[in-house]
mmCIF file of C-alpha atoms and ligand atoms in Angstrom:
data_model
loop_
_atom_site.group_PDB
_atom_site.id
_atom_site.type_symbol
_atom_site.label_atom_id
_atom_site.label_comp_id
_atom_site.label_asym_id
_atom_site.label_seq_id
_atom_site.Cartn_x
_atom_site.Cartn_y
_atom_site.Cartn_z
ATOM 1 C CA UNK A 1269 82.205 82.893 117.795
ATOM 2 C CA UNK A 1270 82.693 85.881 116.095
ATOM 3 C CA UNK A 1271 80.581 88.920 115.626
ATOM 4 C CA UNK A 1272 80.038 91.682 113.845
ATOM 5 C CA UNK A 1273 78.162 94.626 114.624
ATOM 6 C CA UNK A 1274 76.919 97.265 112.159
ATOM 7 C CA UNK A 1275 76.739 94.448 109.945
ATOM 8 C CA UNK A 1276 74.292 95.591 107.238
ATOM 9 C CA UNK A 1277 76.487 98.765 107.044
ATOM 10 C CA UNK A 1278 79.135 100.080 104.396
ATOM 11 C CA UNK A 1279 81.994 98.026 106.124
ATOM 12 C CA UNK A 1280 80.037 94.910 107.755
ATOM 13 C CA UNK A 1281 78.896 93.742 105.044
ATOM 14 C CA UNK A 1282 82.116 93.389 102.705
ATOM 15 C CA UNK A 1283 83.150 92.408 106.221
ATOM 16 C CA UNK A 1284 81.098 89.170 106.354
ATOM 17 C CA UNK A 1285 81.704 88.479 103.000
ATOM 18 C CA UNK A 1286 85.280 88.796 103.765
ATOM 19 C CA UNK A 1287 85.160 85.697 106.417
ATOM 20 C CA UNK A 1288 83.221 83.763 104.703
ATOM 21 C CA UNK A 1289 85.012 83.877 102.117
ATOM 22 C CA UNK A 1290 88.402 83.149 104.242
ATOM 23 C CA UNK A 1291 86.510 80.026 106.165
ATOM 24 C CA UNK A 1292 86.694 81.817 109.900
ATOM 25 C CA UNK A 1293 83.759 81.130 111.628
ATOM 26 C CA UNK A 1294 81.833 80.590 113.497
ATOM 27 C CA UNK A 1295 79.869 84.044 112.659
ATOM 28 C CA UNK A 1296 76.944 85.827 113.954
ATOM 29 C CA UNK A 1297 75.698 89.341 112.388
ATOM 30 C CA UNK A 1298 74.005 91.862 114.756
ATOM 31 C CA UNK A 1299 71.420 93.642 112.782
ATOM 32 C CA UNK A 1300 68.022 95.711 114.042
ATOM 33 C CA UNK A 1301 66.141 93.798 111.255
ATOM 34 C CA UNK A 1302 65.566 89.884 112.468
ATOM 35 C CA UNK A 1303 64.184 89.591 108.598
ATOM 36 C CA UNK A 1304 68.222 90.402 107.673
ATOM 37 C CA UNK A 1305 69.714 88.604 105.180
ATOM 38 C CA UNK A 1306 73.462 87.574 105.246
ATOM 39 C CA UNK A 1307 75.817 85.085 103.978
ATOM 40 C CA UNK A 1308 74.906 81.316 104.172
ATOM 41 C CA UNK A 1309 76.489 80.052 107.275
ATOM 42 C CA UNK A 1310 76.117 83.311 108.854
ATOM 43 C CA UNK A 1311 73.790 83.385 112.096
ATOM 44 C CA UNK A 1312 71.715 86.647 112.690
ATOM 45 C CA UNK A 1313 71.635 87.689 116.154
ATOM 46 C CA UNK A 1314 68.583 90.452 115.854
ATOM 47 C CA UNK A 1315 69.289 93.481 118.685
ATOM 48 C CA UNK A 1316 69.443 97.274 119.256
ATOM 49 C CA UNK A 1317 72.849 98.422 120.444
ATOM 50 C CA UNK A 1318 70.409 100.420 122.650
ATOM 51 C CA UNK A 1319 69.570 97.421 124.427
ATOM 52 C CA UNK A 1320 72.200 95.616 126.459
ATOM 53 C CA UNK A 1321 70.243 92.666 127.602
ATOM 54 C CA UNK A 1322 69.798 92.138 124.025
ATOM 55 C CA UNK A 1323 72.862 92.813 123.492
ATOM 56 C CA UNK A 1324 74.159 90.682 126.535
ATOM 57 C CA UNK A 1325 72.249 87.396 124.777
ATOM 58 C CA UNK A 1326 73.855 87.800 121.025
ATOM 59 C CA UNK A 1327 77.207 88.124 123.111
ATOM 60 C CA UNK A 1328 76.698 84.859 123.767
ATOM 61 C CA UNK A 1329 79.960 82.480 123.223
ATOM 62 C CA UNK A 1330 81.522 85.662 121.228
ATOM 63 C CA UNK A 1331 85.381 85.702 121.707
ATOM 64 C CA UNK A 1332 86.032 88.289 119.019
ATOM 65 C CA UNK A 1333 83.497 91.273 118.356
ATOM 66 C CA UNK A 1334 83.898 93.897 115.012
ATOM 67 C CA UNK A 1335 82.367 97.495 116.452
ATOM 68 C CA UNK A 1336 81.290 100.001 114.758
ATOM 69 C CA UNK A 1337 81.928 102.965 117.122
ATOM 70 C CA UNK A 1338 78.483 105.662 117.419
ATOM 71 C CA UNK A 1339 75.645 103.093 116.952
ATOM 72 C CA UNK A 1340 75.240 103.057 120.855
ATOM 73 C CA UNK A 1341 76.591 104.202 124.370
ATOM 74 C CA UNK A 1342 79.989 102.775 123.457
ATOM 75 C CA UNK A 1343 81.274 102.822 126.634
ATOM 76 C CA UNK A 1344 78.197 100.114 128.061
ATOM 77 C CA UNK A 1345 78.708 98.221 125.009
ATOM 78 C CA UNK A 1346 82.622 98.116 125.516
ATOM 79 C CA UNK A 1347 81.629 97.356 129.509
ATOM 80 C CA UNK A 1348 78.809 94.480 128.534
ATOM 81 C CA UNK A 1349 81.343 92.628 125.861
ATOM 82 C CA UNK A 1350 83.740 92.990 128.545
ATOM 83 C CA UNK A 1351 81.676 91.199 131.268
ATOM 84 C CA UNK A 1352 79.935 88.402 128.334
ATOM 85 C CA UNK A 1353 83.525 86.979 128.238
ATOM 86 C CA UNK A 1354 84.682 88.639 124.892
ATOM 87 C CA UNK A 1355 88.512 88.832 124.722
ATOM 88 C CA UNK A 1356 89.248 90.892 121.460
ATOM 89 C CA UNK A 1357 87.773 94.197 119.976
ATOM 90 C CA UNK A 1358 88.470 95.597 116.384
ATOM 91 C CA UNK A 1359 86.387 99.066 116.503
ATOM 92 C CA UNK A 1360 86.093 101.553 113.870
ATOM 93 C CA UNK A 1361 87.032 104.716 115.135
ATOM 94 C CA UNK A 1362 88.141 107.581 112.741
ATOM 95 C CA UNK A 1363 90.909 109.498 111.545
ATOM 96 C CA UNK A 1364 89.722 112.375 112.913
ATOM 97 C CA UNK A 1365 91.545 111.404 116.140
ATOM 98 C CA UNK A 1366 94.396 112.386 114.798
ATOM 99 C CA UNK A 1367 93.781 114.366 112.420
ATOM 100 C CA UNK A 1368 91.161 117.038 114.129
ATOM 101 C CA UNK A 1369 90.797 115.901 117.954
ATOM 102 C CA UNK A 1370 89.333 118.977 119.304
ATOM 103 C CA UNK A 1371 86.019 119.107 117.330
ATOM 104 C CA UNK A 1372 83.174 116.712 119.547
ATOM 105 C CA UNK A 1373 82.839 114.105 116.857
ATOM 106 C CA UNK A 1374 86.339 113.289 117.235
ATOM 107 C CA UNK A 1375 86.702 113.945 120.883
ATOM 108 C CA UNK A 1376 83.987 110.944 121.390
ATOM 109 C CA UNK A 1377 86.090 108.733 119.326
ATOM 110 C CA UNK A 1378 88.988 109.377 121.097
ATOM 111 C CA UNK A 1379 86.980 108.841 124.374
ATOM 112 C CA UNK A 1380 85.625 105.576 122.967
ATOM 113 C CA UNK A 1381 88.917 104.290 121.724
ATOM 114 C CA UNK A 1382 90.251 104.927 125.597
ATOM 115 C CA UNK A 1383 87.621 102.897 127.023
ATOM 116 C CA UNK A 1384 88.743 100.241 124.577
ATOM 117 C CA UNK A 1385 92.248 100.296 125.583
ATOM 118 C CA UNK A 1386 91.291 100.313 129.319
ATOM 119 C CA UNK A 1387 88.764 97.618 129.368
ATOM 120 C CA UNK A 1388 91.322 94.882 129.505
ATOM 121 C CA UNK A 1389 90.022 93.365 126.403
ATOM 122 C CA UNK A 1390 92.848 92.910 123.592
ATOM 123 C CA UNK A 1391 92.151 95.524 120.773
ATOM 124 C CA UNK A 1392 92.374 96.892 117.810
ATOM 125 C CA UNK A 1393 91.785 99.990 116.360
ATOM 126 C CA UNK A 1394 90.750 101.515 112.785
ATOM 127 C CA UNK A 1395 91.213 104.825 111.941
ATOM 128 C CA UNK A 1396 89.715 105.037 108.556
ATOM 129 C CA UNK A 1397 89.816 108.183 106.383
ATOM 130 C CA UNK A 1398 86.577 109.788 104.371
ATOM 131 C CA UNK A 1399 84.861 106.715 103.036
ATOM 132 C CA UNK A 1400 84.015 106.379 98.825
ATOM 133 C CA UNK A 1401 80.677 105.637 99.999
ATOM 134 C CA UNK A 1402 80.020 108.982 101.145
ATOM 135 C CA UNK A 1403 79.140 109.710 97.899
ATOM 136 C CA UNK A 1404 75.680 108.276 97.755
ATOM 137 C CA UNK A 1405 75.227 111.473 99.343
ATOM 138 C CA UNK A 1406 74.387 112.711 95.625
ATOM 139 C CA UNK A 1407 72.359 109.489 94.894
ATOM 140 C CA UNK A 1408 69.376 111.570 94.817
ATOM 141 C CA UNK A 1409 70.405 114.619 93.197
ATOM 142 C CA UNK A 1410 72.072 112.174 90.259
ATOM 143 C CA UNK A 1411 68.961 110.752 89.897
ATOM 144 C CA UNK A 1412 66.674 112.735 89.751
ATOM 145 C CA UNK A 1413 68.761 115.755 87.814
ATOM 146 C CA UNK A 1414 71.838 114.583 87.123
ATOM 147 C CA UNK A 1415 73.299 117.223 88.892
ATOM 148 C CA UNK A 1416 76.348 117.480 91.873
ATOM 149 C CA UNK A 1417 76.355 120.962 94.178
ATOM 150 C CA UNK A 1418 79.606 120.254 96.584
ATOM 151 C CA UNK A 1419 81.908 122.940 98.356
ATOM 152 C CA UNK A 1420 85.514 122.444 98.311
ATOM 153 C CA UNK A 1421 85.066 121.078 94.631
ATOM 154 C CA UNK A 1422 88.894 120.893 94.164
ATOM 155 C CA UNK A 1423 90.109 119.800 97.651
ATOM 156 C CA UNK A 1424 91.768 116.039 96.891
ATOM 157 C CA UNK A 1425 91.449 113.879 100.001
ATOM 158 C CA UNK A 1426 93.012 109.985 99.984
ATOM 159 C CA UNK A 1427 89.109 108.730 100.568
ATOM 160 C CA UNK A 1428 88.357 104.975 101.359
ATOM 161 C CA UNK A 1429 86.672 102.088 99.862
ATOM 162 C CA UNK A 1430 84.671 101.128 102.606
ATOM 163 C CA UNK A 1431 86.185 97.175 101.355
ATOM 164 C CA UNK A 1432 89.480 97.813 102.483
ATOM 165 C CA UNK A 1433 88.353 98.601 105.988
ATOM 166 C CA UNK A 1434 86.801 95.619 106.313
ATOM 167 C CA UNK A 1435 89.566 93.578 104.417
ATOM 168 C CA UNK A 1436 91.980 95.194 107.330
ATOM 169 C CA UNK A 1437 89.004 94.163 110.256
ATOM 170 C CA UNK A 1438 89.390 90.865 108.501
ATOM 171 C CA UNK A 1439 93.265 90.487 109.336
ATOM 172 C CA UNK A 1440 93.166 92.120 112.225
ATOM 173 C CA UNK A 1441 89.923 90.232 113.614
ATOM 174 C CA UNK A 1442 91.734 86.047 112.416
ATOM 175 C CA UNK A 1443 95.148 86.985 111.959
ATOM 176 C CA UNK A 1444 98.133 87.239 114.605
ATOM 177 C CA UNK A 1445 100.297 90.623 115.260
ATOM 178 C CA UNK A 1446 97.306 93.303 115.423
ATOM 179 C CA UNK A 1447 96.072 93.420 118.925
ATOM 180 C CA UNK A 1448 97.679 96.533 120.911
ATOM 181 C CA UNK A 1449 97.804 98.246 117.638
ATOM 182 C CA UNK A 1450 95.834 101.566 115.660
ATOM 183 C CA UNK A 1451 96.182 101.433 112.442
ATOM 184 C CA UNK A 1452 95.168 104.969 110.201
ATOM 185 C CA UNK A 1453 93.392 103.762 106.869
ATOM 186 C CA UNK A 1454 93.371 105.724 103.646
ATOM 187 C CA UNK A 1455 92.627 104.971 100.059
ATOM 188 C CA UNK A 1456 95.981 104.527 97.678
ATOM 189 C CA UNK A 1457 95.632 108.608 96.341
ATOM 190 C CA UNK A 1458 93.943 111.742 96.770
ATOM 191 C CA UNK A 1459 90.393 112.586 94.759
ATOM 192 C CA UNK A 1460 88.587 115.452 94.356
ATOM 193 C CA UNK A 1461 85.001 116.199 94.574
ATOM 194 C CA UNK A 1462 85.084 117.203 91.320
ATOM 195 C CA UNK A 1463 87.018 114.404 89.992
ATOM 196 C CA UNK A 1464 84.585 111.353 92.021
ATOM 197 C CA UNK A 1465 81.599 113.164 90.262
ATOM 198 C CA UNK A 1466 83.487 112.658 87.110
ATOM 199 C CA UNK A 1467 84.392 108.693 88.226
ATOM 200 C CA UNK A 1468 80.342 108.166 88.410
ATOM 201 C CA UNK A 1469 79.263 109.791 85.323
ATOM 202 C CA UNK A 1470 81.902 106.941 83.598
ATOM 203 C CA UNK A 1471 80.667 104.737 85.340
ATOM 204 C CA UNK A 1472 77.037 105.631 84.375
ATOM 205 C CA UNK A 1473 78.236 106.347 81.065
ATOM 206 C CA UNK A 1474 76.433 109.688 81.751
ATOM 207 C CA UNK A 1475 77.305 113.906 82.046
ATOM 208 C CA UNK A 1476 76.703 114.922 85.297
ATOM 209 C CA UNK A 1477 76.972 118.198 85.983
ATOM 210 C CA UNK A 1478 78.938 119.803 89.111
ATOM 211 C CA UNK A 1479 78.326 122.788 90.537
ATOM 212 C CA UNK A 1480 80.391 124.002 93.199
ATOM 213 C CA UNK A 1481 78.867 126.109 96.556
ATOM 214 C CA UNK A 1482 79.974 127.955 98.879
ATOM 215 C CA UNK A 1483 80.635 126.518 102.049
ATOM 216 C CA UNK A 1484 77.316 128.297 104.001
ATOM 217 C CA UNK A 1485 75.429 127.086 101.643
ATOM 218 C CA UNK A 1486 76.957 123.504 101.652
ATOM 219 C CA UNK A 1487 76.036 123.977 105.542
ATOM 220 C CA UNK A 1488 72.191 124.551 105.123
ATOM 221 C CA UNK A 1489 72.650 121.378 102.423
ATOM 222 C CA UNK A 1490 73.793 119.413 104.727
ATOM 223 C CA UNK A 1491 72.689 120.018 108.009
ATOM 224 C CA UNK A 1492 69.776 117.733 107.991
ATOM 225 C CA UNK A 1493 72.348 114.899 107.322
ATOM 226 C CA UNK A 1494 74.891 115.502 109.982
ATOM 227 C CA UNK A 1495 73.206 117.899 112.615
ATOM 228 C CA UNK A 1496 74.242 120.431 114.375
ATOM 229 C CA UNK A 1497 76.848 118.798 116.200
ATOM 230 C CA UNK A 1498 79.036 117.648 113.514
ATOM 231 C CA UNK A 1499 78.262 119.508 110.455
ATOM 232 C CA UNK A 1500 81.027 122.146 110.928
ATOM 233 C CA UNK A 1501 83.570 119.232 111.964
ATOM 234 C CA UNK A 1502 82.300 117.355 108.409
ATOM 235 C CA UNK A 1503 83.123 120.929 106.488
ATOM 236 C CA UNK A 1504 86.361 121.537 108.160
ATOM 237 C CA UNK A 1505 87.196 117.623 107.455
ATOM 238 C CA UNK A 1506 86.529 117.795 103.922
ATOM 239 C CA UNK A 1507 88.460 121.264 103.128
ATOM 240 C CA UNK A 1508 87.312 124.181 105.503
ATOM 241 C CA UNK A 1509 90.619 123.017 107.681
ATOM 242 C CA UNK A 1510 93.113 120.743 106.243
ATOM 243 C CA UNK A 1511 96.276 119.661 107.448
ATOM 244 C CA UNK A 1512 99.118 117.140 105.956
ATOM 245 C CA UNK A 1513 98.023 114.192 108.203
ATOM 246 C CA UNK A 1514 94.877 114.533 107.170
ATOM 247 C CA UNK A 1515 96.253 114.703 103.271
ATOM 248 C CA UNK A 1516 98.468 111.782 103.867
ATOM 249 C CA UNK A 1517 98.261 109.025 101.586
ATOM 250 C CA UNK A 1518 99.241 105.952 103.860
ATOM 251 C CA UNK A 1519 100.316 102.580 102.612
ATOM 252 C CA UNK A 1520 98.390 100.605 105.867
ATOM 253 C CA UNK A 1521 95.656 98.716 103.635
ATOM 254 C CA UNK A 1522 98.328 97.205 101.551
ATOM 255 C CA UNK A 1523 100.593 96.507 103.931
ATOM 256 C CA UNK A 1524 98.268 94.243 106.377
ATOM 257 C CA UNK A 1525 95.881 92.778 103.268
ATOM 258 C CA UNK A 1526 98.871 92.587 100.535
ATOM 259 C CA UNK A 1527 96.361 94.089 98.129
ATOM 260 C CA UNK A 1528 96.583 97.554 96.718
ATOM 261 C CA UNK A 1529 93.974 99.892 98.316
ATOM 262 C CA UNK A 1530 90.757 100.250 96.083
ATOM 263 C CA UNK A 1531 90.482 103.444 94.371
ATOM 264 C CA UNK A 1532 87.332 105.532 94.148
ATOM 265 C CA UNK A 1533 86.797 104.289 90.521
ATOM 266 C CA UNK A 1534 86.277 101.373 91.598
ATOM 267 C CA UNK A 1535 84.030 101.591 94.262
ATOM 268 C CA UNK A 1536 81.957 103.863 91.300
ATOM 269 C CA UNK A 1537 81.875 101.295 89.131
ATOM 270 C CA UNK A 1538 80.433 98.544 91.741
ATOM 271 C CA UNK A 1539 77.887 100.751 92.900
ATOM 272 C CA UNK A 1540 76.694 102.565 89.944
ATOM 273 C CA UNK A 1541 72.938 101.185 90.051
ATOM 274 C CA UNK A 1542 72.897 103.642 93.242
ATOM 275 C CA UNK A 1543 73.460 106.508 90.872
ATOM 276 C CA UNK A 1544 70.597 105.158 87.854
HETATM 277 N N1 NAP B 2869 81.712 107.933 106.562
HETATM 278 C C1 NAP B 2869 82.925 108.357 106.805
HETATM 279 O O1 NAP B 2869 83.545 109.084 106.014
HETATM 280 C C2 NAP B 2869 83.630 107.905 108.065
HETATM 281 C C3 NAP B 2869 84.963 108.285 108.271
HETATM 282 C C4 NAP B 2869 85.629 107.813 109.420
HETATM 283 C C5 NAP B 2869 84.958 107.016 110.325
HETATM 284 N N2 NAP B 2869 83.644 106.682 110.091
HETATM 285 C C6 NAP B 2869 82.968 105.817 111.062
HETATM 286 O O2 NAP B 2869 82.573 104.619 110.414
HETATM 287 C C7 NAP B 2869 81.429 104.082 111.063
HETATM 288 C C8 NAP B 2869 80.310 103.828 110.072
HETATM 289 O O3 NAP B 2869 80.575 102.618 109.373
HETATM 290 P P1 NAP B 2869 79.609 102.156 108.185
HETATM 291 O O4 NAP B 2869 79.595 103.230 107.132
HETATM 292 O O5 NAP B 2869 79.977 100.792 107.821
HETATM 293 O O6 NAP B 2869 78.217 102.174 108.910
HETATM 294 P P2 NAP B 2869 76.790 102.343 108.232
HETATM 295 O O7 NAP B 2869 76.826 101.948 106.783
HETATM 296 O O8 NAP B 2869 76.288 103.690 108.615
HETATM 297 O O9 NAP B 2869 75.972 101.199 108.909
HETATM 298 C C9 NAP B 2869 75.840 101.047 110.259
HETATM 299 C C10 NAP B 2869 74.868 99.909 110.498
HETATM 300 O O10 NAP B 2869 74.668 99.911 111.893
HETATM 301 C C11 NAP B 2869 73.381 99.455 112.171
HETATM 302 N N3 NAP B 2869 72.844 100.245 113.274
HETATM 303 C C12 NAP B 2869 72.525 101.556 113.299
HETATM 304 N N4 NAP B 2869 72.031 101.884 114.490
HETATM 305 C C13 NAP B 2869 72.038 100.756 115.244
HETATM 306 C C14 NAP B 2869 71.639 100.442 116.570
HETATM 307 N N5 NAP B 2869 71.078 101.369 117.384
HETATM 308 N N6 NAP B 2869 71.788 99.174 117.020
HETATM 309 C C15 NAP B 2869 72.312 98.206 116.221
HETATM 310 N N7 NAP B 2869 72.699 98.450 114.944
HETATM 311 C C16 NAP B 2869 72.559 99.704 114.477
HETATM 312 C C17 NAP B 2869 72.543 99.591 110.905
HETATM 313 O O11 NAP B 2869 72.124 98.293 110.574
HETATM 314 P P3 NAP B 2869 70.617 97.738 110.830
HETATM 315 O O12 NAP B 2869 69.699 98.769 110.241
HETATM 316 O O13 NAP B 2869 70.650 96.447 110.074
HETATM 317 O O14 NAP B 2869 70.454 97.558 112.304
HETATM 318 C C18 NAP B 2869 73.528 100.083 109.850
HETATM 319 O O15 NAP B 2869 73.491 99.322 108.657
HETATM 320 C C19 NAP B 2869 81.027 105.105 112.137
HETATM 321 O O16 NAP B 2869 81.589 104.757 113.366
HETATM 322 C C20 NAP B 2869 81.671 106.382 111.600
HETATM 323 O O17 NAP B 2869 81.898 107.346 112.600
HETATM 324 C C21 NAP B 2869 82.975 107.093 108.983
#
């Protein structure tokens, strides 16, 4: 049994589609919602993260668990998959790690990855970039007004289609060769601000107009969204402090899928209806 946590999320669901579509199985989906819908052949196993006896039960017969890093304690999540008999953990972690490890979002990745690699489980670890789907950010603001306000407006970064992390989970999760390894996940090129605002007006077949802030005001803008905690570590990840790893445009997603990485035009196109 396999399962897969976060799994109405950006990646877990293009993750379930993924193995259904590639015949692994047997599946189970953790969701808070016991109404959720998945897949056909897809069993729901309805629990909080928060809640380890719950958690304990839909660990039940699970070999192989997808986590999404942050939805819980991590390290009693790691500890109770651990003692339920699972043998193999693909988590999403971040980029961050290695990109900006000081800041605390990225520090409690790291920390979380570590318990990983010391629980005795086999693992795998995803260090995915800025995802495309960060962008429905601006759902409301293109809706209602048609209008973008961003800071670092023309600061490209190789953002991800939130597909190709689950198409790596996906190989990594029923494929041979991946446990013991991190892999760092970017999209195949560098886009702007600017230039995604531009990808979902095509896509809309609509003008959207951008207006770029400065990066206090960006911070009262987004605040509510990220807290105080991480808001400064979201700035300086999206232009306030770059650095060449963080730039990098890595060649990972086609490597282990043997697909090209989705760009952001894509992912604008398949989830334009967000914008309407
Ligand atoms: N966004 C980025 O740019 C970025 C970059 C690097 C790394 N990451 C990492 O990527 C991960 C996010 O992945 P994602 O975008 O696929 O996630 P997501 O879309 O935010 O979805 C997470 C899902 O987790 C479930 N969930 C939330 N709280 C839960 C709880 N207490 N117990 C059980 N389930 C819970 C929710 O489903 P239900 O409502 O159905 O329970 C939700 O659909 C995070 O670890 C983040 O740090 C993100």
């Amino acid at each position: 049994m396999l399962l897969v946590t976060g799994a109405t999320g950006n990646i877990g669901r293009a993750l379930l589609q993924e193995l259904v579509a590639s015949g692994a199985g047997p599946l189970r989906a953790l969701t808070r919602d016991a109404g959720g819908s998945f897949p056909a052949g897809v069993e729901t196993a309805a629990a909080d993260l928060a809640d380890l006896a719950a958690l304990r039960r839909a660990l039940t017969g699970v070999r192989s668990m997808f986590l999404v890093s942050g939805l819980g304690a991590d390290a009693e999540i790691i500890d109770t998959a651990r003692r339920a008999g699972v043998e193999h953990v693909v988590l999403v972690s971040s980029i961050t790690v290695q990109t900006h490890p000081h800041p605390p979002p990225a520090a409690e990745k790291s920390a979380v990855e570590k318990e990983l690699q010391a629980s005795g489980m086999d693992w795998t670890i995803l260090r995915p970039t800025q995802f495309a789907s960060n962008a429905l950010l601006w759902a409301e603001a293109i809706r209602a007004d048609r209008t973008v306000r961003a800071a670092y407006a023309d600061v490209g970064l190789p953002t991800i289609h939130p597909a190709d992390i689950a198409a790596v989970a996906r190989v990594a999760l029923t494929e041979p060769g991946h446990r013991g390894r991190t892999y760092a996940l970017t999209g195949p090129e560098r886009i702007t601000p600017r230039e995604q605002v531009a990808a979902i007006a095509a896509a809309l077949h609509r003008d959207i107009e951008f207006t770029e802030i400065s990066r206090a005001a960006a911070r009262v803008e987004l605040l509510p969204f990220f807290g105080e905690a991480s808001v400064d570590a979201v700035l300086d990840v999206t232009g306030g402090d770059l650095n060449p790893e963080l730039l990098r445009v890595r060649d990972a997603v086609a490597r282990h899928t043997g697909s090209p990485a989705r760009t952001f035009h894509r992912w604008a196109q398949e989830n334009a209806a967000a914008f309407r």
